[in-house]
Amino acid sequence: MAGTDSTKGLELKPGPAVILCEPQLGENIGTAARAMANFGLWDLRLVNPRDGWPSEKARSAAAKANHVIDRVQVFETVEEAIADLTRCYATTARSRDMYKPVIGPDVAADEMVGPIKSGGKVGILFGRERWGLNNDEVALCDKIVTLPVEPAFASLNIAQAVLVLAYEWRRAFNGAGDLPFDGPAEEPATREDLVGLMLHLEEALDRVNFFKTPGKRPSMVANMRAMFARAQMNIQEVRTFRGVVAALDRRHERPNPLRDQSKYKQKKDAE
């Protein structure tokens, strides 16, 4: 989805840390960083990345999410990466043989808001590309976060998983109504506007004998009026629709080459 606005200032708000455990490919790190940047996260931590750090492949794949890439912290172990956190969530698509509360990403995001707004540090732990997290790593976390994926095809790549959690975090932290822009403000049509449109249309339909069965006219008119009432039209839409009706109502007054040619041919044949 295109739409990055370079004129907007970047504000690094509090949010959960994203910890990638032993990521293999720089491209996956970069796309995860990009997903974080999309939703305002910036604290990315890597545990023993296979190809080392820094990574030009990661920077390239991050698509200018340089404020995330430049702040990356690298650790030797998961224990070191989560040492300063007061709460940590493990993401996994597999059931674990341990007692650990299992929640969805929306619930996890809702739970994070309070601690982070109070100054606490929260993290989300993501596993390796090939086989995720091991049980010892999951055991270090407070809860398991899993997604309602198709059981027969449950594996997500790192960036996809990060994107879902980052989206849910922003929804929970900022509120569902915090969208980057609104639709154009239009003056809603009044009942008087709608009634005028309906009468205009009904008169035009009467002139072309649309209501062929007089007894059915009242119910047909009522259905059309109900349809327009449900449409929640604005004043410009009403004006446009009335213009359409007026144009159709006057169509016999406009030159029509095909119609005129047909009349001319009929006249010549009659002669």
mmCIF file with all atom_site columns, C-alpha atoms in Angstrom, residues 14-227:
data_model
loop_
_atom_site.group_PDB
_atom_site.id
_atom_site.type_symbol
_atom_site.label_atom_id
_atom_site.label_alt_id
_atom_site.label_comp_id
_atom_site.label_asym_id
_atom_site.label_entity_id
_atom_site.label_seq_id
_atom_site.pdbx_PDB_ins_code
_atom_site.Cartn_x
_atom_site.Cartn_y
_atom_site.Cartn_z
_atom_site.occupancy
_atom_site.B_iso_or_equiv
_atom_site.pdbx_formal_charge
_atom_site.auth_seq_id
_atom_site.auth_comp_id
_atom_site.auth_asym_id
_atom_site.auth_atom_id
_atom_site.pdbx_PDB_model_num
ATOM 1   C CA . PRO A 1 14  ? 6.402   4.137   23.648  1.00 0.00 ? 14  PRO A CA 1
ATOM 2   C CA . GLY A 1 15  ? 5.656   0.645   22.415  1.00 0.00 ? 15  GLY A CA 1
ATOM 3   C CA . PRO A 1 16  ? 6.618   -2.988  22.823  1.00 0.00 ? 16  PRO A CA 1
ATOM 4   C CA . ALA A 1 17  ? 10.032  -4.260  21.799  1.00 0.00 ? 17  ALA A CA 1
ATOM 5   C CA . VAL A 1 18  ? 10.149  -6.804  18.984  1.00 0.00 ? 18  VAL A CA 1
ATOM 6   C CA . ILE A 1 19  ? 12.673  -9.581  19.599  1.00 0.00 ? 19  ILE A CA 1
ATOM 7   C CA . LEU A 1 20  ? 13.669  -11.852 16.708  1.00 0.00 ? 20  LEU A CA 1
ATOM 8   C CA . CYS A 1 21  ? 15.305  -15.059 17.882  1.00 0.00 ? 21  CYS A CA 1
ATOM 9   C CA . GLU A 1 22  ? 18.156  -16.220 15.627  1.00 0.00 ? 22  GLU A CA 1
ATOM 10  C CA . PRO A 1 23  ? 16.797  -14.799 12.358  1.00 0.00 ? 23  PRO A CA 1
ATOM 11  C CA . GLN A 1 24  ? 18.441  -16.344 9.330   1.00 0.00 ? 24  GLN A CA 1
ATOM 12  C CA . LEU A 1 25  ? 17.959  -13.861 6.492   1.00 0.00 ? 25  LEU A CA 1
ATOM 13  C CA . GLY A 1 26  ? 18.707  -10.159 6.447   1.00 0.00 ? 26  GLY A CA 1
ATOM 14  C CA . GLU A 1 27  ? 15.680  -9.694  4.175   1.00 0.00 ? 27  GLU A CA 1
ATOM 15  C CA . ASN A 1 28  ? 13.398  -11.063 6.884   1.00 0.00 ? 28  ASN A CA 1
ATOM 16  C CA . ILE A 1 29  ? 14.859  -8.688  9.443   1.00 0.00 ? 29  ILE A CA 1
ATOM 17  C CA . GLY A 1 30  ? 14.350  -5.790  7.044   1.00 0.00 ? 30  GLY A CA 1
ATOM 18  C CA . THR A 1 31  ? 10.741  -6.614  6.209   1.00 0.00 ? 31  THR A CA 1
ATOM 19  C CA . ALA A 1 32  ? 9.995   -7.074  9.915   1.00 0.00 ? 32  ALA A CA 1
ATOM 20  C CA . ALA A 1 33  ? 11.495  -3.621  10.559  1.00 0.00 ? 33  ALA A CA 1
ATOM 21  C CA . ARG A 1 34  ? 9.313   -2.201  7.807   1.00 0.00 ? 34  ARG A CA 1
ATOM 22  C CA . ALA A 1 35  ? 6.214   -3.782  9.385   1.00 0.00 ? 35  ALA A CA 1
ATOM 23  C CA . MET A 1 36  ? 7.170   -2.250  12.730  1.00 0.00 ? 36  MET A CA 1
ATOM 24  C CA . ALA A 1 37  ? 7.628   1.190   11.186  1.00 0.00 ? 37  ALA A CA 1
ATOM 25  C CA . ASN A 1 38  ? 4.209   0.969   9.529   1.00 0.00 ? 38  ASN A CA 1
ATOM 26  C CA . PHE A 1 39  ? 2.587   0.957   12.948  1.00 0.00 ? 39  PHE A CA 1
ATOM 27  C CA . GLY A 1 40  ? 4.951   3.113   14.973  1.00 0.00 ? 40  GLY A CA 1
ATOM 28  C CA . LEU A 1 41  ? 7.232   0.532   16.581  1.00 0.00 ? 41  LEU A CA 1
ATOM 29  C CA . TRP A 1 42  ? 10.978  1.088   16.615  1.00 0.00 ? 42  TRP A CA 1
ATOM 30  C CA . ASP A 1 43  ? 12.659  -1.094  19.296  1.00 0.00 ? 43  ASP A CA 1
ATOM 31  C CA . LEU A 1 44  ? 13.976  -4.110  17.337  1.00 0.00 ? 44  LEU A CA 1
ATOM 32  C CA . ARG A 1 45  ? 16.218  -6.632  19.090  1.00 0.00 ? 45  ARG A CA 1
ATOM 33  C CA . LEU A 1 46  ? 18.045  -9.509  17.421  1.00 0.00 ? 46  LEU A CA 1
ATOM 34  C CA . VAL A 1 47  ? 19.252  -12.627 19.168  1.00 0.00 ? 47  VAL A CA 1
ATOM 35  C CA . ASN A 1 48  ? 22.313  -14.119 17.467  1.00 0.00 ? 48  ASN A CA 1
ATOM 36  C CA . PRO A 1 49  ? 21.392  -13.367 13.821  1.00 0.00 ? 49  PRO A CA 1
ATOM 37  C CA . ARG A 1 50  ? 22.871  -16.061 11.557  1.00 0.00 ? 50  ARG A CA 1
ATOM 38  C CA . ASP A 1 51  ? 24.506  -13.688 9.058   1.00 0.00 ? 51  ASP A CA 1
ATOM 39  C CA . GLY A 1 52  ? 25.644  -11.171 11.654  1.00 0.00 ? 52  GLY A CA 1
ATOM 40  C CA . TRP A 1 53  ? 24.912  -7.486  11.949  1.00 0.00 ? 53  TRP A CA 1
ATOM 41  C CA . PRO A 1 54  ? 24.796  -4.901  10.386  1.00 0.00 ? 54  PRO A CA 1
ATOM 42  C CA . SER A 1 55  ? 23.176  -6.156  7.204   1.00 0.00 ? 55  SER A CA 1
ATOM 43  C CA . GLU A 1 56  ? 22.775  -4.216  3.988   1.00 0.00 ? 56  GLU A CA 1
ATOM 44  C CA . LYS A 1 57  ? 20.163  -6.727  2.847   1.00 0.00 ? 57  LYS A CA 1
ATOM 45  C CA . ALA A 1 58  ? 18.113  -5.902  5.926   1.00 0.00 ? 58  ALA A CA 1
ATOM 46  C CA . ARG A 1 59  ? 18.436  -2.166  5.339   1.00 0.00 ? 59  ARG A CA 1
ATOM 47  C CA . SER A 1 60  ? 17.388  -2.523  1.717   1.00 0.00 ? 60  SER A CA 1
ATOM 48  C CA . ALA A 1 61  ? 14.384  -4.699  2.566   1.00 0.00 ? 61  ALA A CA 1
ATOM 49  C CA . ALA A 1 62  ? 13.318  -2.255  5.279   1.00 0.00 ? 62  ALA A CA 1
ATOM 50  C CA . ALA A 1 63  ? 12.251  0.215   2.573   1.00 0.00 ? 63  ALA A CA 1
ATOM 51  C CA . LYS A 1 64  ? 13.601  3.324   4.333   1.00 0.00 ? 64  LYS A CA 1
ATOM 52  C CA . ALA A 1 65  ? 12.584  2.259   7.844   1.00 0.00 ? 65  ALA A CA 1
ATOM 53  C CA . ASN A 1 66  ? 16.068  3.441   8.794   1.00 0.00 ? 66  ASN A CA 1
ATOM 54  C CA . HIS A 1 67  ? 14.982  4.726   12.206  1.00 0.00 ? 67  HIS A CA 1
ATOM 55  C CA . VAL A 1 68  ? 14.280  1.088   13.130  1.00 0.00 ? 68  VAL A CA 1
ATOM 56  C CA . ILE A 1 69  ? 17.389  -0.404  11.486  1.00 0.00 ? 69  ILE A CA 1
ATOM 57  C CA . ASP A 1 70  ? 19.688  2.206   13.046  1.00 0.00 ? 70  ASP A CA 1
ATOM 58  C CA . ARG A 1 71  ? 18.423  1.361   16.545  1.00 0.00 ? 71  ARG A CA 1
ATOM 59  C CA . VAL A 1 72  ? 18.735  -2.414  16.301  1.00 0.00 ? 72  VAL A CA 1
ATOM 60  C CA . GLN A 1 73  ? 20.296  -4.069  19.360  1.00 0.00 ? 73  GLN A CA 1
ATOM 61  C CA . VAL A 1 74  ? 22.015  -7.453  19.062  1.00 0.00 ? 74  VAL A CA 1
ATOM 62  C CA . PHE A 1 75  ? 22.237  -9.997  21.905  1.00 0.00 ? 75  PHE A CA 1
ATOM 63  C CA . GLU A 1 76  ? 23.843  -13.402 22.331  1.00 0.00 ? 76  GLU A CA 1
ATOM 64  C CA . THR A 1 77  ? 20.908  -14.981 24.168  1.00 0.00 ? 77  THR A CA 1
ATOM 65  C CA . VAL A 1 78  ? 17.169  -14.534 24.629  1.00 0.00 ? 78  VAL A CA 1
ATOM 66  C CA . GLU A 1 79  ? 17.744  -14.029 28.357  1.00 0.00 ? 79  GLU A CA 1
ATOM 67  C CA . GLU A 1 80  ? 19.917  -11.001 27.628  1.00 0.00 ? 80  GLU A CA 1
ATOM 68  C CA . ALA A 1 81  ? 17.472  -9.606  25.064  1.00 0.00 ? 81  ALA A CA 1
ATOM 69  C CA . ILE A 1 82  ? 14.519  -9.630  27.474  1.00 0.00 ? 82  ILE A CA 1
ATOM 70  C CA . ALA A 1 83  ? 16.416  -8.804  30.684  1.00 0.00 ? 83  ALA A CA 1
ATOM 71  C CA . ASP A 1 84  ? 14.984  -5.280  31.055  1.00 0.00 ? 84  ASP A CA 1
ATOM 72  C CA . LEU A 1 85  ? 11.377  -6.239  30.250  1.00 0.00 ? 85  LEU A CA 1
ATOM 73  C CA . THR A 1 86  ? 8.648   -6.417  32.855  1.00 0.00 ? 86  THR A CA 1
ATOM 74  C CA . ARG A 1 87  ? 6.405   -8.500  30.600  1.00 0.00 ? 87  ARG A CA 1
ATOM 75  C CA . CYS A 1 88  ? 7.084   -10.662 27.560  1.00 0.00 ? 88  CYS A CA 1
ATOM 76  C CA . TYR A 1 89  ? 4.888   -12.564 25.104  1.00 0.00 ? 89  TYR A CA 1
ATOM 77  C CA . ALA A 1 90  ? 5.970   -15.591 23.045  1.00 0.00 ? 90  ALA A CA 1
ATOM 78  C CA . THR A 1 91  ? 4.476   -16.002 19.589  1.00 0.00 ? 91  THR A CA 1
ATOM 79  C CA . THR A 1 92  ? 3.961   -19.519 18.302  1.00 0.00 ? 92  THR A CA 1
ATOM 80  C CA . ALA A 1 93  ? 1.658   -21.478 16.014  1.00 0.00 ? 93  ALA A CA 1
ATOM 81  C CA . ARG A 1 94  ? 2.251   -24.779 17.869  1.00 0.00 ? 94  ARG A CA 1
ATOM 82  C CA . SER A 1 95  ? 0.710   -26.107 21.071  1.00 0.00 ? 95  SER A CA 1
ATOM 83  C CA . ARG A 1 96  ? 3.231   -26.434 23.906  1.00 0.00 ? 96  ARG A CA 1
ATOM 84  C CA . ASP A 1 97  ? 3.433   -29.104 26.582  1.00 0.00 ? 97  ASP A CA 1
ATOM 85  C CA . MET A 1 98  ? 3.449   -26.617 29.450  1.00 0.00 ? 98  MET A CA 1
ATOM 86  C CA . TYR A 1 99  ? 0.988   -24.546 31.410  1.00 0.00 ? 99  TYR A CA 1
ATOM 87  C CA . LYS A 1 100 ? 1.026   -21.154 29.799  1.00 0.00 ? 100 LYS A CA 1
ATOM 88  C CA . PRO A 1 101 ? -1.976  -18.879 29.118  1.00 0.00 ? 101 PRO A CA 1
ATOM 89  C CA . VAL A 1 102 ? -2.751  -18.688 25.395  1.00 0.00 ? 102 VAL A CA 1
ATOM 90  C CA . ILE A 1 103 ? -4.284  -15.499 23.992  1.00 0.00 ? 103 ILE A CA 1
ATOM 91  C CA . GLY A 1 104 ? -4.882  -13.852 20.628  1.00 0.00 ? 104 GLY A CA 1
ATOM 92  C CA . PRO A 1 105 ? -2.997  -10.814 19.297  1.00 0.00 ? 105 PRO A CA 1
ATOM 93  C CA . ASP A 1 106 ? -5.869  -8.442  20.066  1.00 0.00 ? 106 ASP A CA 1
ATOM 94  C CA . VAL A 1 107 ? -5.990  -9.488  23.728  1.00 0.00 ? 107 VAL A CA 1
ATOM 95  C CA . ALA A 1 108 ? -2.206  -9.299  23.999  1.00 0.00 ? 108 ALA A CA 1
ATOM 96  C CA . ALA A 1 109 ? -2.183  -5.769  22.581  1.00 0.00 ? 109 ALA A CA 1
ATOM 97  C CA . ASP A 1 110 ? -4.916  -4.662  24.961  1.00 0.00 ? 110 ASP A CA 1
ATOM 98  C CA . GLU A 1 111 ? -2.930  -6.056  27.897  1.00 0.00 ? 111 GLU A CA 1
ATOM 99  C CA . MET A 1 112 ? 0.247   -4.215  26.863  1.00 0.00 ? 112 MET A CA 1
ATOM 100 C CA . VAL A 1 113 ? -1.284  -0.749  26.896  1.00 0.00 ? 113 VAL A CA 1
ATOM 101 C CA . GLY A 1 114 ? -1.501  -0.297  30.652  1.00 0.00 ? 114 GLY A CA 1
ATOM 102 C CA . PRO A 1 115 ? 2.051   -1.353  31.537  1.00 0.00 ? 115 PRO A CA 1
ATOM 103 C CA . ILE A 1 116 ? 3.617   0.624   28.693  1.00 0.00 ? 116 ILE A CA 1
ATOM 104 C CA . LYS A 1 117 ? 1.660   3.791   29.464  1.00 0.00 ? 117 LYS A CA 1
ATOM 105 C CA . SER A 1 118 ? 2.828   3.404   33.061  1.00 0.00 ? 118 SER A CA 1
ATOM 106 C CA . GLY A 1 119 ? 6.448   3.361   31.948  1.00 0.00 ? 119 GLY A CA 1
ATOM 107 C CA . GLY A 1 120 ? 7.003   -0.387  31.889  1.00 0.00 ? 120 GLY A CA 1
ATOM 108 C CA . LYS A 1 121 ? 8.817   -2.299  29.164  1.00 0.00 ? 121 LYS A CA 1
ATOM 109 C CA . VAL A 1 122 ? 7.063   -5.048  27.245  1.00 0.00 ? 122 VAL A CA 1
ATOM 110 C CA . GLY A 1 123 ? 8.378   -7.317  24.520  1.00 0.00 ? 123 GLY A CA 1
ATOM 111 C CA . ILE A 1 124 ? 7.096   -9.741  21.892  1.00 0.00 ? 124 ILE A CA 1
ATOM 112 C CA . LEU A 1 125 ? 9.351   -12.708 21.115  1.00 0.00 ? 125 LEU A CA 1
ATOM 113 C CA . PHE A 1 126 ? 9.337   -14.207 17.603  1.00 0.00 ? 126 PHE A CA 1
ATOM 114 C CA . GLY A 1 127 ? 10.991  -17.480 16.663  1.00 0.00 ? 127 GLY A CA 1
ATOM 115 C CA . ARG A 1 128 ? 13.232  -18.722 13.895  1.00 0.00 ? 128 ARG A CA 1
ATOM 116 C CA . GLU A 1 129 ? 12.037  -18.904 10.308  1.00 0.00 ? 129 GLU A CA 1
ATOM 117 C CA . ARG A 1 130 ? 12.279  -22.703 10.117  1.00 0.00 ? 130 ARG A CA 1
ATOM 118 C CA . TRP A 1 131 ? 11.068  -23.919 13.501  1.00 0.00 ? 131 TRP A CA 1
ATOM 119 C CA . GLY A 1 132 ? 10.083  -21.022 15.720  1.00 0.00 ? 132 GLY A CA 1
ATOM 120 C CA . LEU A 1 133 ? 10.829  -20.921 19.443  1.00 0.00 ? 133 LEU A CA 1
ATOM 121 C CA . ASN A 1 134 ? 11.894  -23.829 21.612  1.00 0.00 ? 134 ASN A CA 1
ATOM 122 C CA . ASN A 1 135 ? 10.138  -24.664 24.872  1.00 0.00 ? 135 ASN A CA 1
ATOM 123 C CA . ASP A 1 136 ? 12.847  -23.126 27.061  1.00 0.00 ? 136 ASP A CA 1
ATOM 124 C CA . GLU A 1 137 ? 12.413  -19.798 25.258  1.00 0.00 ? 137 GLU A CA 1
ATOM 125 C CA . VAL A 1 138 ? 8.618   -19.944 25.523  1.00 0.00 ? 138 VAL A CA 1
ATOM 126 C CA . ALA A 1 139 ? 8.975   -20.735 29.241  1.00 0.00 ? 139 ALA A CA 1
ATOM 127 C CA . LEU A 1 140 ? 10.733  -17.398 29.785  1.00 0.00 ? 140 LEU A CA 1
ATOM 128 C CA . CYS A 1 141 ? 7.620   -15.497 28.664  1.00 0.00 ? 141 CYS A CA 1
ATOM 129 C CA . ASP A 1 142 ? 4.439   -14.648 30.546  1.00 0.00 ? 142 ASP A CA 1
ATOM 130 C CA . LYS A 1 143 ? 1.958   -15.795 27.904  1.00 0.00 ? 143 LYS A CA 1
ATOM 131 C CA . ILE A 1 144 ? 1.704   -17.382 24.464  1.00 0.00 ? 144 ILE A CA 1
ATOM 132 C CA . VAL A 1 145 ? 0.248   -15.364 21.604  1.00 0.00 ? 145 VAL A CA 1
ATOM 133 C CA . THR A 1 146 ? -1.130  -17.293 18.663  1.00 0.00 ? 146 THR A CA 1
ATOM 134 C CA . LEU A 1 147 ? -3.192  -16.249 15.655  1.00 0.00 ? 147 LEU A CA 1
ATOM 135 C CA . PRO A 1 148 ? -6.492  -17.718 14.443  1.00 0.00 ? 148 PRO A CA 1
ATOM 136 C CA . VAL A 1 149 ? -4.835  -19.145 11.331  1.00 0.00 ? 149 VAL A CA 1
ATOM 137 C CA . GLU A 1 150 ? -5.841  -22.122 9.224   1.00 0.00 ? 150 GLU A CA 1
ATOM 138 C CA . PRO A 1 151 ? -4.553  -25.147 11.219  1.00 0.00 ? 151 PRO A CA 1
ATOM 139 C CA . ALA A 1 152 ? -3.490  -26.969 8.062   1.00 0.00 ? 152 ALA A CA 1
ATOM 140 C CA . PHE A 1 153 ? -1.345  -23.996 7.000   1.00 0.00 ? 153 PHE A CA 1
ATOM 141 C CA . ALA A 1 154 ? -0.427  -22.141 10.163  1.00 0.00 ? 154 ALA A CA 1
ATOM 142 C CA . SER A 1 155 ? 3.095   -20.941 9.416   1.00 0.00 ? 155 SER A CA 1
ATOM 143 C CA . LEU A 1 156 ? 3.625   -17.209 8.884   1.00 0.00 ? 156 LEU A CA 1
ATOM 144 C CA . ASN A 1 157 ? 6.872   -15.556 7.918   1.00 0.00 ? 157 ASN A CA 1
ATOM 145 C CA . ILE A 1 158 ? 8.413   -13.205 10.458  1.00 0.00 ? 158 ILE A CA 1
ATOM 146 C CA . ALA A 1 159 ? 7.266   -9.979  8.820   1.00 0.00 ? 159 ALA A CA 1
ATOM 147 C CA . GLN A 1 160 ? 3.667   -11.210 8.586   1.00 0.00 ? 160 GLN A CA 1
ATOM 148 C CA . ALA A 1 161 ? 3.591   -12.145 12.260  1.00 0.00 ? 161 ALA A CA 1
ATOM 149 C CA . VAL A 1 162 ? 5.213   -8.872  13.291  1.00 0.00 ? 162 VAL A CA 1
ATOM 150 C CA . LEU A 1 163 ? 2.746   -6.915  11.148  1.00 0.00 ? 163 LEU A CA 1
ATOM 151 C CA . VAL A 1 164 ? -0.293  -8.509  12.823  1.00 0.00 ? 164 VAL A CA 1
ATOM 152 C CA . LEU A 1 165 ? 0.997   -7.819  16.335  1.00 0.00 ? 165 LEU A CA 1
ATOM 153 C CA . ALA A 1 166 ? 2.118   -4.301  15.429  1.00 0.00 ? 166 ALA A CA 1
ATOM 154 C CA . TYR A 1 167 ? -1.271  -3.500  13.930  1.00 0.00 ? 167 TYR A CA 1
ATOM 155 C CA . GLU A 1 168 ? -3.091  -4.774  17.024  1.00 0.00 ? 168 GLU A CA 1
ATOM 156 C CA . TRP A 1 169 ? -0.764  -2.741  19.232  1.00 0.00 ? 169 TRP A CA 1
ATOM 157 C CA . ARG A 1 170 ? -1.485  0.489   17.379  1.00 0.00 ? 170 ARG A CA 1
ATOM 158 C CA . ARG A 1 171 ? -5.223  -0.214  17.423  1.00 0.00 ? 171 ARG A CA 1
ATOM 159 C CA . ALA A 1 172 ? -5.155  -0.778  21.175  1.00 0.00 ? 172 ALA A CA 1
ATOM 160 C CA . PHE A 1 173 ? -2.827  2.139   21.988  1.00 0.00 ? 173 PHE A CA 1
ATOM 161 C CA . ASN A 1 174 ? -4.313  4.815   19.743  1.00 0.00 ? 174 ASN A CA 1
ATOM 162 C CA . GLY A 1 175 ? -7.888  3.647   19.384  1.00 0.00 ? 175 GLY A CA 1
ATOM 163 C CA . ALA A 1 176 ? -9.695  2.185   16.383  1.00 0.00 ? 176 ALA A CA 1
ATOM 164 C CA . GLY A 1 177 ? -10.673 5.637   15.114  1.00 0.00 ? 177 GLY A CA 1
ATOM 165 C CA . ASP A 1 178 ? -7.107  6.897   14.757  1.00 0.00 ? 178 ASP A CA 1
ATOM 166 C CA . LEU A 1 179 ? -6.895  6.721   10.960  1.00 0.00 ? 179 LEU A CA 1
ATOM 167 C CA . PRO A 1 180 ? -4.371  8.821   9.015   1.00 0.00 ? 180 PRO A CA 1
ATOM 168 C CA . PHE A 1 181 ? -7.026  10.679  7.009   1.00 0.00 ? 181 PHE A CA 1
ATOM 169 C CA . ASP A 1 182 ? -10.773 11.105  6.655   1.00 0.00 ? 182 ASP A CA 1
ATOM 170 C CA . GLY A 1 183 ? -13.026 10.985  3.650   1.00 0.00 ? 183 GLY A CA 1
ATOM 171 C CA . PRO A 1 184 ? -14.124 14.312  2.152   1.00 0.00 ? 184 PRO A CA 1
ATOM 172 C CA . ALA A 1 185 ? -16.649 16.123  4.285   1.00 0.00 ? 185 ALA A CA 1
ATOM 173 C CA . GLU A 1 186 ? -19.948 16.428  2.443   1.00 0.00 ? 186 GLU A CA 1
ATOM 174 C CA . GLU A 1 187 ? -23.175 18.068  3.575   1.00 0.00 ? 187 GLU A CA 1
ATOM 175 C CA . PRO A 1 188 ? -25.747 15.318  4.157   1.00 0.00 ? 188 PRO A CA 1
ATOM 176 C CA . ALA A 1 189 ? -28.991 15.548  2.221   1.00 0.00 ? 189 ALA A CA 1
ATOM 177 C CA . THR A 1 190 ? -32.048 16.612  4.185   1.00 0.00 ? 190 THR A CA 1
ATOM 178 C CA . ARG A 1 191 ? -35.377 14.810  4.020   1.00 0.00 ? 191 ARG A CA 1
ATOM 179 C CA . GLU A 1 192 ? -36.617 17.695  1.882   1.00 0.00 ? 192 GLU A CA 1
ATOM 180 C CA . ASP A 1 193 ? -33.790 17.080  -0.600  1.00 0.00 ? 193 ASP A CA 1
ATOM 181 C CA . LEU A 1 194 ? -34.616 13.380  -0.781  1.00 0.00 ? 194 LEU A CA 1
ATOM 182 C CA . VAL A 1 195 ? -38.340 13.944  -1.185  1.00 0.00 ? 195 VAL A CA 1
ATOM 183 C CA . GLY A 1 196 ? -37.645 16.390  -4.025  1.00 0.00 ? 196 GLY A CA 1
ATOM 184 C CA . LEU A 1 197 ? -35.471 13.790  -5.742  1.00 0.00 ? 197 LEU A CA 1
ATOM 185 C CA . MET A 1 198 ? -38.108 11.100  -5.295  1.00 0.00 ? 198 MET A CA 1
ATOM 186 C CA . LEU A 1 199 ? -40.883 13.260  -6.711  1.00 0.00 ? 199 LEU A CA 1
ATOM 187 C CA . HIS A 1 200 ? -38.689 14.274  -9.639  1.00 0.00 ? 200 HIS A CA 1
ATOM 188 C CA . LEU A 1 201 ? -37.938 10.630  -10.432 1.00 0.00 ? 201 LEU A CA 1
ATOM 189 C CA . GLU A 1 202 ? -41.534 9.518   -10.028 1.00 0.00 ? 202 GLU A CA 1
ATOM 190 C CA . GLU A 1 203 ? -42.807 12.243  -12.367 1.00 0.00 ? 203 GLU A CA 1
ATOM 191 C CA . ALA A 1 204 ? -40.220 11.271  -14.973 1.00 0.00 ? 204 ALA A CA 1
ATOM 192 C CA . LEU A 1 205 ? -41.219 7.620   -14.700 1.00 0.00 ? 205 LEU A CA 1
ATOM 193 C CA . ASP A 1 206 ? -44.881 8.530   -15.064 1.00 0.00 ? 206 ASP A CA 1
ATOM 194 C CA . ARG A 1 207 ? -44.112 10.336  -18.312 1.00 0.00 ? 207 ARG A CA 1
ATOM 195 C CA . VAL A 1 208 ? -42.559 7.210   -19.836 1.00 0.00 ? 208 VAL A CA 1
ATOM 196 C CA . ASN A 1 209 ? -45.326 4.961   -18.529 1.00 0.00 ? 209 ASN A CA 1
ATOM 197 C CA . PHE A 1 210 ? -42.993 3.022   -16.229 1.00 0.00 ? 210 PHE A CA 1
ATOM 198 C CA . PHE A 1 211 ? -45.807 2.100   -13.856 1.00 0.00 ? 211 PHE A CA 1
ATOM 199 C CA . LYS A 1 212 ? -47.733 -0.059  -16.319 1.00 0.00 ? 212 LYS A CA 1
ATOM 200 C CA . THR A 1 213 ? -50.012 -1.530  -13.645 1.00 0.00 ? 213 THR A CA 1
ATOM 201 C CA . PRO A 1 214 ? -51.657 1.348   -11.749 1.00 0.00 ? 214 PRO A CA 1
ATOM 202 C CA . GLY A 1 215 ? -52.489 -0.853  -8.777  1.00 0.00 ? 215 GLY A CA 1
ATOM 203 C CA . LYS A 1 216 ? -48.820 -1.653  -8.182  1.00 0.00 ? 216 LYS A CA 1
ATOM 204 C CA . ARG A 1 217 ? -47.637 1.945   -8.349  1.00 0.00 ? 217 ARG A CA 1
ATOM 205 C CA . PRO A 1 218 ? -47.968 2.727   -4.601  1.00 0.00 ? 218 PRO A CA 1
ATOM 206 C CA . SER A 1 219 ? -45.872 -0.279  -3.500  1.00 0.00 ? 219 SER A CA 1
ATOM 207 C CA . MET A 1 220 ? -43.248 0.317   -6.197  1.00 0.00 ? 220 MET A CA 1
ATOM 208 C CA . VAL A 1 221 ? -42.940 3.974   -5.210  1.00 0.00 ? 221 VAL A CA 1
ATOM 209 C CA . ALA A 1 222 ? -42.677 3.010   -1.528  1.00 0.00 ? 222 ALA A CA 1
ATOM 210 C CA . ASN A 1 223 ? -39.865 0.552   -2.303  1.00 0.00 ? 223 ASN A CA 1
ATOM 211 C CA . MET A 1 224 ? -37.949 3.150   -4.305  1.00 0.00 ? 224 MET A CA 1
ATOM 212 C CA . ARG A 1 225 ? -38.330 5.727   -1.535  1.00 0.00 ? 225 ARG A CA 1
ATOM 213 C CA . ALA A 1 226 ? -37.096 3.216   1.034   1.00 0.00 ? 226 ALA A CA 1
ATOM 214 C CA . MET A 1 227 ? -34.072 2.510   -1.171  1.00 0.00 ? 227 MET A CA 1
#
